[in-house]
Short mmCIF file of C-alpha atoms (C1' of nucleotides) in Angstrom, two decimals:
data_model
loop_
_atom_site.label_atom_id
_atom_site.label_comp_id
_atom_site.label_asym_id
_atom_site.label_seq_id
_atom_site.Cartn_x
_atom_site.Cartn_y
_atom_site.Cartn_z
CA UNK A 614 61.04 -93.35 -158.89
CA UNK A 615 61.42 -89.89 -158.52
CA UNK A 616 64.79 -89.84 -157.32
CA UNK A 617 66.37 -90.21 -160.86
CA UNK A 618 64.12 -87.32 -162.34
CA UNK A 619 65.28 -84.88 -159.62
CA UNK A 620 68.43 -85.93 -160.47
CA UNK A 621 68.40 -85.23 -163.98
CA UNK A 622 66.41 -81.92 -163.27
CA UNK A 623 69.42 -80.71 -161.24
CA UNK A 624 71.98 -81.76 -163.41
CA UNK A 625 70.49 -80.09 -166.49
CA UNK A 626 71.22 -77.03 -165.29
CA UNK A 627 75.05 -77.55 -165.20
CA UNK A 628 77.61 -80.59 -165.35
CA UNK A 629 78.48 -81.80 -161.16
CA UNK A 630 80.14 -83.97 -159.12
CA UNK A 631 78.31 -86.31 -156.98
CA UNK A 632 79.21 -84.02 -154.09
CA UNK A 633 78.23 -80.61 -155.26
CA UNK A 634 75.05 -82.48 -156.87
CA UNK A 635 74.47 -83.27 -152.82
CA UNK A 636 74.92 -79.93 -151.82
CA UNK A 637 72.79 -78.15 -154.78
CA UNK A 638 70.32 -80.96 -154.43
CA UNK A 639 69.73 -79.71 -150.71
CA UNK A 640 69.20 -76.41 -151.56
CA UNK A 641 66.70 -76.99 -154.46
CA UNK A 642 65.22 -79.94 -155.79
CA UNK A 643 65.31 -81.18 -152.36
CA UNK A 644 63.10 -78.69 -151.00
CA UNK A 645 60.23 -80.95 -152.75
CA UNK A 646 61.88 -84.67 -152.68
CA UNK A 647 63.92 -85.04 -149.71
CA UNK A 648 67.56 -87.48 -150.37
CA UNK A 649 70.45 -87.88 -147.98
CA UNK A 650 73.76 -88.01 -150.23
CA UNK A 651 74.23 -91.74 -148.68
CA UNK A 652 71.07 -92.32 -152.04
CA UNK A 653 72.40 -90.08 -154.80
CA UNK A 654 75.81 -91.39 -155.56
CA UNK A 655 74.81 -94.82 -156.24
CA UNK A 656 71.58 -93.41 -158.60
CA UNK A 657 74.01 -91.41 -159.99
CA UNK A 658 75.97 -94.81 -161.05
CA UNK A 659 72.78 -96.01 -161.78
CA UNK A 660 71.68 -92.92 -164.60
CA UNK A 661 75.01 -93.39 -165.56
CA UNK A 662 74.58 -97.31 -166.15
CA UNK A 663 71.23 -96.77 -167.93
CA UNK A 664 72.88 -94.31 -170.70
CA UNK A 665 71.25 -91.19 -169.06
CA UNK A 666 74.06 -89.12 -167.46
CA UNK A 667 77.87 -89.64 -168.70
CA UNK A 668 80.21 -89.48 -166.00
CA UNK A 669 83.89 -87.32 -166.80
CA UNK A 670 86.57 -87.99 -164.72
CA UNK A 671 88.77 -85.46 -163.79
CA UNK A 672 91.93 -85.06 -161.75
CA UNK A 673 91.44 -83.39 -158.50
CA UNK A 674 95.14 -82.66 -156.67
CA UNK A 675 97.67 -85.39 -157.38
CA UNK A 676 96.59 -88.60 -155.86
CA UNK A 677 92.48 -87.89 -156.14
CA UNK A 678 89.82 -87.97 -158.94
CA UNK A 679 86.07 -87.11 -158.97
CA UNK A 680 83.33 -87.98 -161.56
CA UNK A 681 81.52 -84.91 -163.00
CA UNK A 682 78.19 -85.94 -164.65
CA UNK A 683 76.51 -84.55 -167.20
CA UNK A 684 73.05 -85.13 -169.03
CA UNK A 685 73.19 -87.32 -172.10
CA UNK A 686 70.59 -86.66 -174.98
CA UNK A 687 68.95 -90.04 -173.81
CA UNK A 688 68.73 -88.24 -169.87
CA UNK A 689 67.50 -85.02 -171.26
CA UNK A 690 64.60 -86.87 -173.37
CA UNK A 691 63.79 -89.05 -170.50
CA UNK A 692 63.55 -85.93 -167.85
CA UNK A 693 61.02 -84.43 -170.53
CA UNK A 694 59.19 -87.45 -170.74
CA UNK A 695 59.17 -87.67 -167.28
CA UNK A 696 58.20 -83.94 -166.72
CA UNK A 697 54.96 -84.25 -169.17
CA UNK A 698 54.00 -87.43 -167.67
CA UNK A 699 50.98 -87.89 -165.83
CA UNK A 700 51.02 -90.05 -162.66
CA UNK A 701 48.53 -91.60 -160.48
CA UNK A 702 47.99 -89.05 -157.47
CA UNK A 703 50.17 -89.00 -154.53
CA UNK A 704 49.42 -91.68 -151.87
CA UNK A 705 47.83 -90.28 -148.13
CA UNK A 706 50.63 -90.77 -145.38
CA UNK A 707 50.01 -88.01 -143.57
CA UNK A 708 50.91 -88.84 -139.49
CA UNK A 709 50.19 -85.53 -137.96
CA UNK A 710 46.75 -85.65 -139.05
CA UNK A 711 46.29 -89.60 -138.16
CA UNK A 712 47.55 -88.81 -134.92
CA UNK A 713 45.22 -85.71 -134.32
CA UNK A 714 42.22 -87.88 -134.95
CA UNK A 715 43.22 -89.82 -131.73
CA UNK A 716 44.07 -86.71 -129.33
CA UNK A 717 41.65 -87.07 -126.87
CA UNK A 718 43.70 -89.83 -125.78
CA UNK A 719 46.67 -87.52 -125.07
CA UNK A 720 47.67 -84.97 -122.03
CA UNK A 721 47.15 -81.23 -123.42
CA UNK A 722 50.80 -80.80 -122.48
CA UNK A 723 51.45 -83.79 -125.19
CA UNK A 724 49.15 -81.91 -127.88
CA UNK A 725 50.40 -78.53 -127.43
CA UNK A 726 54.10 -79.47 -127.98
CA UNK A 727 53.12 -81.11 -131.06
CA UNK A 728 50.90 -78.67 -132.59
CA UNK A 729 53.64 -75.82 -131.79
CA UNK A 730 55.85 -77.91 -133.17
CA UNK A 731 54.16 -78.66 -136.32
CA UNK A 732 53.22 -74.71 -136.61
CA UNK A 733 56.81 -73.97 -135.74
CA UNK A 734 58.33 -76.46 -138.64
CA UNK A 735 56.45 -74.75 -141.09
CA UNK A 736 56.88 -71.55 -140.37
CA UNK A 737 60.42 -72.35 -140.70
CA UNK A 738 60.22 -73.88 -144.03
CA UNK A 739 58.29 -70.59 -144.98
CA UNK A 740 60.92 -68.40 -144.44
CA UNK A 741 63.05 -70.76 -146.59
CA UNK A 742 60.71 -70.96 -149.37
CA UNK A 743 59.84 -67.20 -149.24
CA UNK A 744 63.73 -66.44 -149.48
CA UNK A 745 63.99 -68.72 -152.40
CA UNK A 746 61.39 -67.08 -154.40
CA UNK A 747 63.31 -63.70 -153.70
CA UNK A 748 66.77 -66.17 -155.08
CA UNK A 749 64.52 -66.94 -158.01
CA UNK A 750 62.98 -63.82 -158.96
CA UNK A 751 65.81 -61.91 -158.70
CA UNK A 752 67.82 -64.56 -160.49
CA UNK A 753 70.76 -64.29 -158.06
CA UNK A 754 72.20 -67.63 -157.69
CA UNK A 755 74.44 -68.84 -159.76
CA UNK A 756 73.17 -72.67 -160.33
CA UNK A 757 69.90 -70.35 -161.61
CA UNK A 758 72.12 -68.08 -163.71
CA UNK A 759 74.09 -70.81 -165.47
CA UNK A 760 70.41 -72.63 -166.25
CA UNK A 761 68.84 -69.49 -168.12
CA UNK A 762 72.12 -69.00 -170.11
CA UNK A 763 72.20 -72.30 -171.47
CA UNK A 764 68.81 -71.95 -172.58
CA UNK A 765 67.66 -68.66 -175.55
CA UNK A 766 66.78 -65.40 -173.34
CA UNK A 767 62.96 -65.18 -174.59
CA UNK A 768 62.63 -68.30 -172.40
CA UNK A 769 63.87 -67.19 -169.37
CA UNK A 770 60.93 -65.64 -167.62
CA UNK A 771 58.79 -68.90 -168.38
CA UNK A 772 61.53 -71.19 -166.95
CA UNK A 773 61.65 -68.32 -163.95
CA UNK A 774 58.05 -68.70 -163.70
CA UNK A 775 57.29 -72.43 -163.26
CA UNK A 776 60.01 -72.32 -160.58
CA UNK A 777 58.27 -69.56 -158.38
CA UNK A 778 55.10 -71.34 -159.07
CA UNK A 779 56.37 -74.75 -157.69
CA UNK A 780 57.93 -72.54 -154.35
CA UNK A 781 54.39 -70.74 -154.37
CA UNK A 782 52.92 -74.13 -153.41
CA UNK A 783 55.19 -74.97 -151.13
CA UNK A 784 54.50 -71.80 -149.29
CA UNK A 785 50.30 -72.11 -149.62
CA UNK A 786 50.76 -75.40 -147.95
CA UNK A 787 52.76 -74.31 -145.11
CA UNK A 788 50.35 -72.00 -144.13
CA UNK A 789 47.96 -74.07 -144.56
CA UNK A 790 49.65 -76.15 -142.05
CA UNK A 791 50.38 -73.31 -139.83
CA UNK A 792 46.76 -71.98 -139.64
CA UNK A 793 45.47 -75.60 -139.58
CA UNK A 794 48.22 -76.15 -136.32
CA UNK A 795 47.09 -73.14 -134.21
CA UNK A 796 43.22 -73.94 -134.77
CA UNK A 797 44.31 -77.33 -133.21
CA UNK A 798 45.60 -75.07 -129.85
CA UNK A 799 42.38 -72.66 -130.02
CA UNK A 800 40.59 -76.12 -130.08
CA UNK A 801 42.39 -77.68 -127.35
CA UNK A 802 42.08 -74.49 -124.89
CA UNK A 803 38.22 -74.79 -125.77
CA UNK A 804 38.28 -78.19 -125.04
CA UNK A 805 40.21 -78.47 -121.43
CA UNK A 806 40.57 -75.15 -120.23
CA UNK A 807 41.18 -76.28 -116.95
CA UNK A 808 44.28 -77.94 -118.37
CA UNK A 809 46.67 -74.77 -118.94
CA UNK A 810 50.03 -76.28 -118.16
CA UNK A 811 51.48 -73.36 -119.83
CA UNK A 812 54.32 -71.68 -118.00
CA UNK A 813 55.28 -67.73 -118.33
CA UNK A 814 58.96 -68.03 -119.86
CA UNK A 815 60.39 -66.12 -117.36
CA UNK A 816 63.74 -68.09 -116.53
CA UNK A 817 64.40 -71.90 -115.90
CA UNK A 818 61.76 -73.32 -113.93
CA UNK A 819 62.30 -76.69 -112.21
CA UNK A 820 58.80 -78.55 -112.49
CA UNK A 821 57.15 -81.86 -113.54
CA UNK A 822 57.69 -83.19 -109.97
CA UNK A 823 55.19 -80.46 -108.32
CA UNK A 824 52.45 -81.60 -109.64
CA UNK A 825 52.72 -85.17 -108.36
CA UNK A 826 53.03 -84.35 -104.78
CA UNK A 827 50.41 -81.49 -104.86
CA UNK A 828 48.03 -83.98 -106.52
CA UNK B 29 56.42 -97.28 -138.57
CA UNK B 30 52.64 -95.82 -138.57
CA UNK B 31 51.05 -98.82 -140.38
CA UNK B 32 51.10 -100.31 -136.67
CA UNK B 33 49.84 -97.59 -135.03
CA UNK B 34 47.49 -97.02 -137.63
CA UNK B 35 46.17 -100.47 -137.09
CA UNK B 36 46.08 -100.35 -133.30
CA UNK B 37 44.05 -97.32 -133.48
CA UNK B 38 41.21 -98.03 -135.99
CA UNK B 39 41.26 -102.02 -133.97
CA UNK B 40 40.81 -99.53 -130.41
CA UNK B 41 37.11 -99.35 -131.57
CA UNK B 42 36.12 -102.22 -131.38
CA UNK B 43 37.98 -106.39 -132.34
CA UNK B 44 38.13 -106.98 -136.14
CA UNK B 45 39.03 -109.78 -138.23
CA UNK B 46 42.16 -108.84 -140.75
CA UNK B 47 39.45 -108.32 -143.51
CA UNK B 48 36.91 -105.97 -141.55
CA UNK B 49 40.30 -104.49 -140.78
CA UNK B 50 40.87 -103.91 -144.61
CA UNK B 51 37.38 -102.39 -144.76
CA UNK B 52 37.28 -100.25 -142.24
CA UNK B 53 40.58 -99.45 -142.89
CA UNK B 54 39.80 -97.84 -146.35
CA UNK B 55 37.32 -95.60 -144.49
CA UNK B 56 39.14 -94.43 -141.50
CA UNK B 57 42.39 -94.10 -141.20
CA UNK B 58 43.18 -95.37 -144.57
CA UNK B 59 42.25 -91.29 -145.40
CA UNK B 60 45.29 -90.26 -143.53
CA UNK B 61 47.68 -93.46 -143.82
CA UNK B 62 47.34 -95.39 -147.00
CA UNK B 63 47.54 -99.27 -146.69
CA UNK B 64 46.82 -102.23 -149.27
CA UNK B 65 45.47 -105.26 -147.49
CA UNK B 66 48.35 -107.25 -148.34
CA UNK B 67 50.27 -105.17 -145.93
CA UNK B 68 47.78 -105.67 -143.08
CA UNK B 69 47.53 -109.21 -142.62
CA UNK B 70 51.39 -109.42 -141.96
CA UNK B 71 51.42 -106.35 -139.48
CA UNK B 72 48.37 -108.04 -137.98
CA UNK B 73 50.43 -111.25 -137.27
CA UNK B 74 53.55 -109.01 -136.16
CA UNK B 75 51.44 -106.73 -133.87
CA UNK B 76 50.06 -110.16 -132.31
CA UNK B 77 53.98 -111.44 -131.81
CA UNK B 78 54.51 -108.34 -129.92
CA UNK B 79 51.80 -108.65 -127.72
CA UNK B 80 49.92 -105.55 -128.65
CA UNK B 81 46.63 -107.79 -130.02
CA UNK B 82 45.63 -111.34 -129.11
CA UNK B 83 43.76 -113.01 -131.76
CA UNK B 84 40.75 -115.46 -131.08
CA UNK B 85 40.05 -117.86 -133.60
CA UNK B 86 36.44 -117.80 -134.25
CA UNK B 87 34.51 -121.08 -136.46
CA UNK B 88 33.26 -119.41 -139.84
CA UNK B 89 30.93 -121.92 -141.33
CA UNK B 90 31.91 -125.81 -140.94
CA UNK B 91 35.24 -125.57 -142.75
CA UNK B 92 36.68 -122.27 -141.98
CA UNK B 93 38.27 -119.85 -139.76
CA UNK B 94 38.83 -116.07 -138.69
CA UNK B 95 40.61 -114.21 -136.49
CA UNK B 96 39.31 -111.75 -134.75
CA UNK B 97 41.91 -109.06 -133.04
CA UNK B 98 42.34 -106.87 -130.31
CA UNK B 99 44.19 -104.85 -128.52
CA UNK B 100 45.70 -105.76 -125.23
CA UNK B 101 46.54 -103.64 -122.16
CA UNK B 102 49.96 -103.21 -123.80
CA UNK B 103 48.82 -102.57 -127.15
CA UNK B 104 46.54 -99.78 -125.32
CA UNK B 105 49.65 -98.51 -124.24
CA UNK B 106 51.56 -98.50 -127.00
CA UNK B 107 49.18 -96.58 -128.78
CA UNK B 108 48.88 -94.02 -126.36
CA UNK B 109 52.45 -93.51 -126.14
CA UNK B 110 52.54 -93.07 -129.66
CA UNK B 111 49.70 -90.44 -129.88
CA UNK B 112 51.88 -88.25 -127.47
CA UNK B 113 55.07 -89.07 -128.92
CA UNK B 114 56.88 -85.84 -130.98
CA UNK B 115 58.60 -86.82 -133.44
CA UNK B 116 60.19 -85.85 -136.58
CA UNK B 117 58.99 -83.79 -139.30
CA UNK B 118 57.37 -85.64 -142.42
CA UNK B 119 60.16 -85.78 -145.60
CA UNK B 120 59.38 -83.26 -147.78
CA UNK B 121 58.23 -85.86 -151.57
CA UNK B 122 56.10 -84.28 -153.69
CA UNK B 123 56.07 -85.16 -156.81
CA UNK B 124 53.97 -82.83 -158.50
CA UNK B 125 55.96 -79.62 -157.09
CA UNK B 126 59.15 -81.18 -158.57
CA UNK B 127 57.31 -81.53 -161.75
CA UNK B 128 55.56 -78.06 -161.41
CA UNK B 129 59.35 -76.71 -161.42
CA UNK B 130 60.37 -77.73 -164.53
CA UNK B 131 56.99 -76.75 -166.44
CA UNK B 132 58.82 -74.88 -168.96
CA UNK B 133 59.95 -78.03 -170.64
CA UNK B 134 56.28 -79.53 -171.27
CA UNK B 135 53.87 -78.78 -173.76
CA UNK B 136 50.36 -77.07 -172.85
CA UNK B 137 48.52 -79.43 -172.93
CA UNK B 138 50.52 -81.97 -170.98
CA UNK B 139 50.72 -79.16 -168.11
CA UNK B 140 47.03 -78.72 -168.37
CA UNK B 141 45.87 -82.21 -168.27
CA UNK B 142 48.30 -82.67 -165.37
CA UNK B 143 46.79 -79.46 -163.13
CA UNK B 144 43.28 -80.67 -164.10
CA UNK B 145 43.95 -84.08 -162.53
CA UNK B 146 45.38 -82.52 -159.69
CA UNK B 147 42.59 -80.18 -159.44
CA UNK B 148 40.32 -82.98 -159.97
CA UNK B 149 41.24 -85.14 -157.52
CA UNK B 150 41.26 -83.24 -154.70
CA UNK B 151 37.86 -81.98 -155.86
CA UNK B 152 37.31 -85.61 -155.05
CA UNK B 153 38.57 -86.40 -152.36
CA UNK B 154 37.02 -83.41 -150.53
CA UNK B 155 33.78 -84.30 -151.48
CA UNK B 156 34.71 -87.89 -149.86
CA UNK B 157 36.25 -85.82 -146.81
CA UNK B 158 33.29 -83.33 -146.01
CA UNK B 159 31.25 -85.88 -146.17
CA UNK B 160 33.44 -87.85 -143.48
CA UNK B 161 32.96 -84.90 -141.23
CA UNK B 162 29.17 -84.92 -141.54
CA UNK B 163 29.04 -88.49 -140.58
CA UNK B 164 31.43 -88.01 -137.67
CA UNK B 165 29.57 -84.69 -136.23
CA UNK B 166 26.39 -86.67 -136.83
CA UNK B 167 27.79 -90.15 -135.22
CA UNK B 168 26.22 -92.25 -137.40
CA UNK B 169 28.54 -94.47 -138.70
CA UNK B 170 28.52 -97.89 -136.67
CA UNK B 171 32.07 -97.64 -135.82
CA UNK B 172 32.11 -93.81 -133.98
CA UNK B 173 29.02 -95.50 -132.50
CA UNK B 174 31.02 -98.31 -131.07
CA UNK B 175 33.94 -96.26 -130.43
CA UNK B 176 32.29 -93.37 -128.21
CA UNK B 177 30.31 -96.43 -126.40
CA UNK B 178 33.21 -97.60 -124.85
CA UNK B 179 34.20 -94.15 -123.62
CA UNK B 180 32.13 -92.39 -120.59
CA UNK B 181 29.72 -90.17 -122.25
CA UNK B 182 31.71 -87.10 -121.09
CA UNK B 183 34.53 -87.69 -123.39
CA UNK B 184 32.30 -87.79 -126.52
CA UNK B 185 32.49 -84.44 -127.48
CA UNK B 186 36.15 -84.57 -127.89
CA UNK B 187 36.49 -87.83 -129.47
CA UNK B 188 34.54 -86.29 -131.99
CA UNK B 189 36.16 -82.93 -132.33
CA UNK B 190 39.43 -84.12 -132.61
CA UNK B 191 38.36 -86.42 -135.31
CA UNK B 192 36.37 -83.98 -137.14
CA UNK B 193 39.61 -81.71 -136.60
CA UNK B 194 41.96 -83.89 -138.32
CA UNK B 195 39.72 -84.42 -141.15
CA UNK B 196 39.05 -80.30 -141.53
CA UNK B 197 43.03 -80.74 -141.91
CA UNK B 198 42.44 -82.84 -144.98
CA UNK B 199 39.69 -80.26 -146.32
CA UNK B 200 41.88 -77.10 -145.97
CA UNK B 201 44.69 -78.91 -147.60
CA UNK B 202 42.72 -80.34 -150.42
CA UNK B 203 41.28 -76.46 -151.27
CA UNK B 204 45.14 -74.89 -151.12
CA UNK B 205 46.00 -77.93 -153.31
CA UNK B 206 43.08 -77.27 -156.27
CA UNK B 207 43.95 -73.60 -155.60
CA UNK B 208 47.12 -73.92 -156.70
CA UNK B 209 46.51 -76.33 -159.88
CA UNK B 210 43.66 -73.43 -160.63
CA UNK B 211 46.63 -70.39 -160.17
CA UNK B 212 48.39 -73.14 -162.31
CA UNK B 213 46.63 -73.23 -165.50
CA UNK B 214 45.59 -69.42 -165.29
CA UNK B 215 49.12 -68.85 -165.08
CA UNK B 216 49.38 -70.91 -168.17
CA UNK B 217 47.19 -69.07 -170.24
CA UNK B 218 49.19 -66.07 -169.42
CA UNK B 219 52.54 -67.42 -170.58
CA UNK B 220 51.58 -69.20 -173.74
CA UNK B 221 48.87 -67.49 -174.99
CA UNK B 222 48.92 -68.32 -178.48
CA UNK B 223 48.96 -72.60 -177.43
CA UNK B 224 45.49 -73.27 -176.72
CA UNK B 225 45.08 -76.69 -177.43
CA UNK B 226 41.73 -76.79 -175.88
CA UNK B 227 38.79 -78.23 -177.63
CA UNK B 228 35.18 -77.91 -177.52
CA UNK B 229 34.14 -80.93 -175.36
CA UNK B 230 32.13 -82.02 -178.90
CA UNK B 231 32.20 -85.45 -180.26
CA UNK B 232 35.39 -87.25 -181.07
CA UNK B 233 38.31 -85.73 -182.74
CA UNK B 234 41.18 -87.33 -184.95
CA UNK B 235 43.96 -85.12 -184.18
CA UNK B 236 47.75 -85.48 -183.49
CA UNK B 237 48.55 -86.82 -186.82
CA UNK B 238 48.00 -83.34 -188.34
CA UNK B 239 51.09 -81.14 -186.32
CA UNK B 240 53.92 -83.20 -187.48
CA UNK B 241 52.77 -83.26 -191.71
CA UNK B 242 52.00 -79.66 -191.62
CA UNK B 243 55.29 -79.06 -190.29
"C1'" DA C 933 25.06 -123.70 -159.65
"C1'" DC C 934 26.97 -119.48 -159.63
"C1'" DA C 935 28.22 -114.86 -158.34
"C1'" DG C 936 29.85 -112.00 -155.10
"C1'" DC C 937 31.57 -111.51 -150.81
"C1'" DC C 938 34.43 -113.08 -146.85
"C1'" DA C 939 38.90 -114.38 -145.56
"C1'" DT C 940 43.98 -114.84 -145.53
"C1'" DG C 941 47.80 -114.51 -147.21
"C1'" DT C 942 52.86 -115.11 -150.25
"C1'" DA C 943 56.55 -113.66 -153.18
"C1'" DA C 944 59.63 -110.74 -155.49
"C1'" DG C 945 61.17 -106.63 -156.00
"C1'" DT C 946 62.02 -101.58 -155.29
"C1'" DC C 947 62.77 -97.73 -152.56
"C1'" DG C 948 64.26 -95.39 -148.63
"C1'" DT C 949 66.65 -95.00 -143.90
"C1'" DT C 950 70.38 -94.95 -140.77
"C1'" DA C 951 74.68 -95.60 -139.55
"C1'" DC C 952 79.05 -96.25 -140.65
"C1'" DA C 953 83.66 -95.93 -143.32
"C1'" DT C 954 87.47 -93.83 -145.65
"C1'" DG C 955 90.65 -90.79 -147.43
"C1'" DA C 956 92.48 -86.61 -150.12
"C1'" DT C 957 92.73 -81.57 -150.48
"C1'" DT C 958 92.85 -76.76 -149.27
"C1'" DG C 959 93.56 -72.86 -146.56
"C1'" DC C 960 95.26 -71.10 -142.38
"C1'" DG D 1208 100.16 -79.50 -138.58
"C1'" DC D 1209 95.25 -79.23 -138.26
"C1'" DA D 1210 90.48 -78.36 -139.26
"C1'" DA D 1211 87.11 -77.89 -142.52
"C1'" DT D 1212 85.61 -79.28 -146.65
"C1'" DC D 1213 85.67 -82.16 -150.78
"C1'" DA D 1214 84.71 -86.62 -152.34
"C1'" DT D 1215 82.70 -91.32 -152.65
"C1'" DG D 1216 80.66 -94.69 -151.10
"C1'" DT D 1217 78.88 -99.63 -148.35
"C1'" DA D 1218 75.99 -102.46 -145.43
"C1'" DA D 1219 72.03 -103.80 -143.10
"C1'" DC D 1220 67.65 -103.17 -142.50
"C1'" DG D 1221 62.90 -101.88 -142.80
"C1'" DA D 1222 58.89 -100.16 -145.41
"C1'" DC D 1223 56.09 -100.22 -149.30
"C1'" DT D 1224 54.42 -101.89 -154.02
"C1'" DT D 1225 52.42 -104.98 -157.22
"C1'" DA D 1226 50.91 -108.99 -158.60
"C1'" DC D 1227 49.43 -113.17 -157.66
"C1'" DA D 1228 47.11 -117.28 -155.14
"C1'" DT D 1229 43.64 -119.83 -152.78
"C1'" DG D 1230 39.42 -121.31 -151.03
"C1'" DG D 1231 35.16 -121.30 -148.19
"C1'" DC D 1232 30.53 -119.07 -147.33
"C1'" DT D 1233 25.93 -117.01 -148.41
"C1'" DG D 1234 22.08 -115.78 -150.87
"C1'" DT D 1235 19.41 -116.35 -155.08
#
DNA sequence: ACAGCCATGTAAGTCGTTACATGATTGC
DNA sequence: GCAATCATGTAACGACTTACATGGCTGT
């Protein structure tokens, strides 16, 4: 039930629209609970239901509305409650790492693509998070900006500070992921190092049908 | 879907009965893919309609029955084709992060007791993991024992490896995550210095009721 | 005889996924 | 006029959660 919470987390920061609540969810509270928009507008019907969020509906053009929510005083107690609650830890569902334990039953070729991939994800996501610690810090964008000037200046650098925190984490794991990826290929070139199916990526290379008539 | 595969690979040791399943479960693959029992006996019966196990019924007593699984050719398969199958990044949900962001809105001690859980449990659960990887380097447990017997002898070493690898995945991510619940609460002490809450560890306190007359 | 283990589930509900569906508005 | 963006969903399905339900077997 975390949905809700990261809802009313983003929406304390400002009033929005289910839409821009989509696209500011994406580009914060989503970068630690993942929700296609498909889930949010009928939650947001659902907050709105449950007395937590009151919904404003505004003219947009001539023939088109939208609903801007905002937090109620009932939403704003709840995402405290929420925040200071303590739940049971998170549940193991980890595939990478179940499907590791069973590589010896996989081609190196098979391993390698998913360990670069895995290292490659994350280092991706790094970049993101690293950039949004920069965003933070610097107190740039403007979802951050209208946050800290709803709330008295002395504050700020706390609420700045339990936000670079949370990113922080977010950045220890992936390289924790990253490292724990490319001592998965040192591993498998230990383990079959006759198997180097790597190819110098010198141009397009037609192969995968060589090795069945050489063999 | 990786309850199935999950299932196929812990029953690739050696045929189990739903409820040695359940066991084993718990202490093999359950450490990378969570599962209640009442979820396996279903996927049991599902992975049998599929073809993937057969089941033999097996006389328990004079008046009862078990099942006893395993895989088939195609369930072999399946399961290999998984292992090598790439597929999509994990969803980013995690909880505590989310919470972790919004910090500033939580009193001390709730943020404390909530990092030393955190802290705590993966203190836990790395204990429980190390001492996985002893028992795998050291093949003792009847189930590697069964497992590698199956395999030629050549093969061992990287049955083991690659188990012992996924599990050092595990390990490194439990240390990053008490890490960070440790950088947590010193960064805690550094932003509300004057709100230590802490007690000595001495006896019972009545407390609580204090804070709200005095105020 | 009784406890603790072995054994197998069902039922109801919530949460999340994927794909689809529709239409207005704004800026060029 | 057209494309991109703004805006709001539904429908069907599958996965997971929690609680409950039942009964035989084995060893003391």
């Amino acid at each position: 039930m975390s949905l809700r919470h990261a809802l009313l987390a983003l929406i304390s920061a400002e009033p929005m629209t289910g839409y821009t609540a989509a696209k500011h969810f994406e580009a914060s509270v989503g970068f630690t609970w993942y929700a296609p928009s498909s889930q949010l507008y009928p939650e947001l019907r659902r907050l709105e239901a449950d007395g937590l969020l009151t919904a404003n509906e505004l003219q947009r053009g001539t023939n088109a509305k939208k609903r801007e929510y905002q937090l109620t005083a009932a939403g704003e107690a709840e995402l405290r409650r929420w925040i200071s609650e303590l739940d049971a830890p998170q549940r193991e569902r980890d595939v990478t790492r179940l499907r590791a334990g069973y590589f010896d039953m996989a081609s190196a070729s098979a391993i390698r693509d998913q360990l670069r991939a895995h290292a490659e994800h994350y280092r991706q996501e790094l970049v993101g998070w690293e950039a949004m610690i920069e965003h933070i810090e610097s107190r740039a964008t403007r979802l951050i900006a209208r946050r800290l000037a709803s709330r008295p200046a002395p504050e700020h650098d706390e609420i700045v500070a339990w936000k670079v925190y949370a990113y922080r984490g977010l950045v220890a794991r992936a390289r924790m992921e990253i490292e724990w990826a490319e001592d998965g290929l040192e591993l498998l070139e230990r383990l079959r190092p006759a198997d180097r199916d790597d190819l110098p990526s010198t141009g397009p290379l037609i192969d995968g049908v060589a090795t069945e008539q050489s063999a």
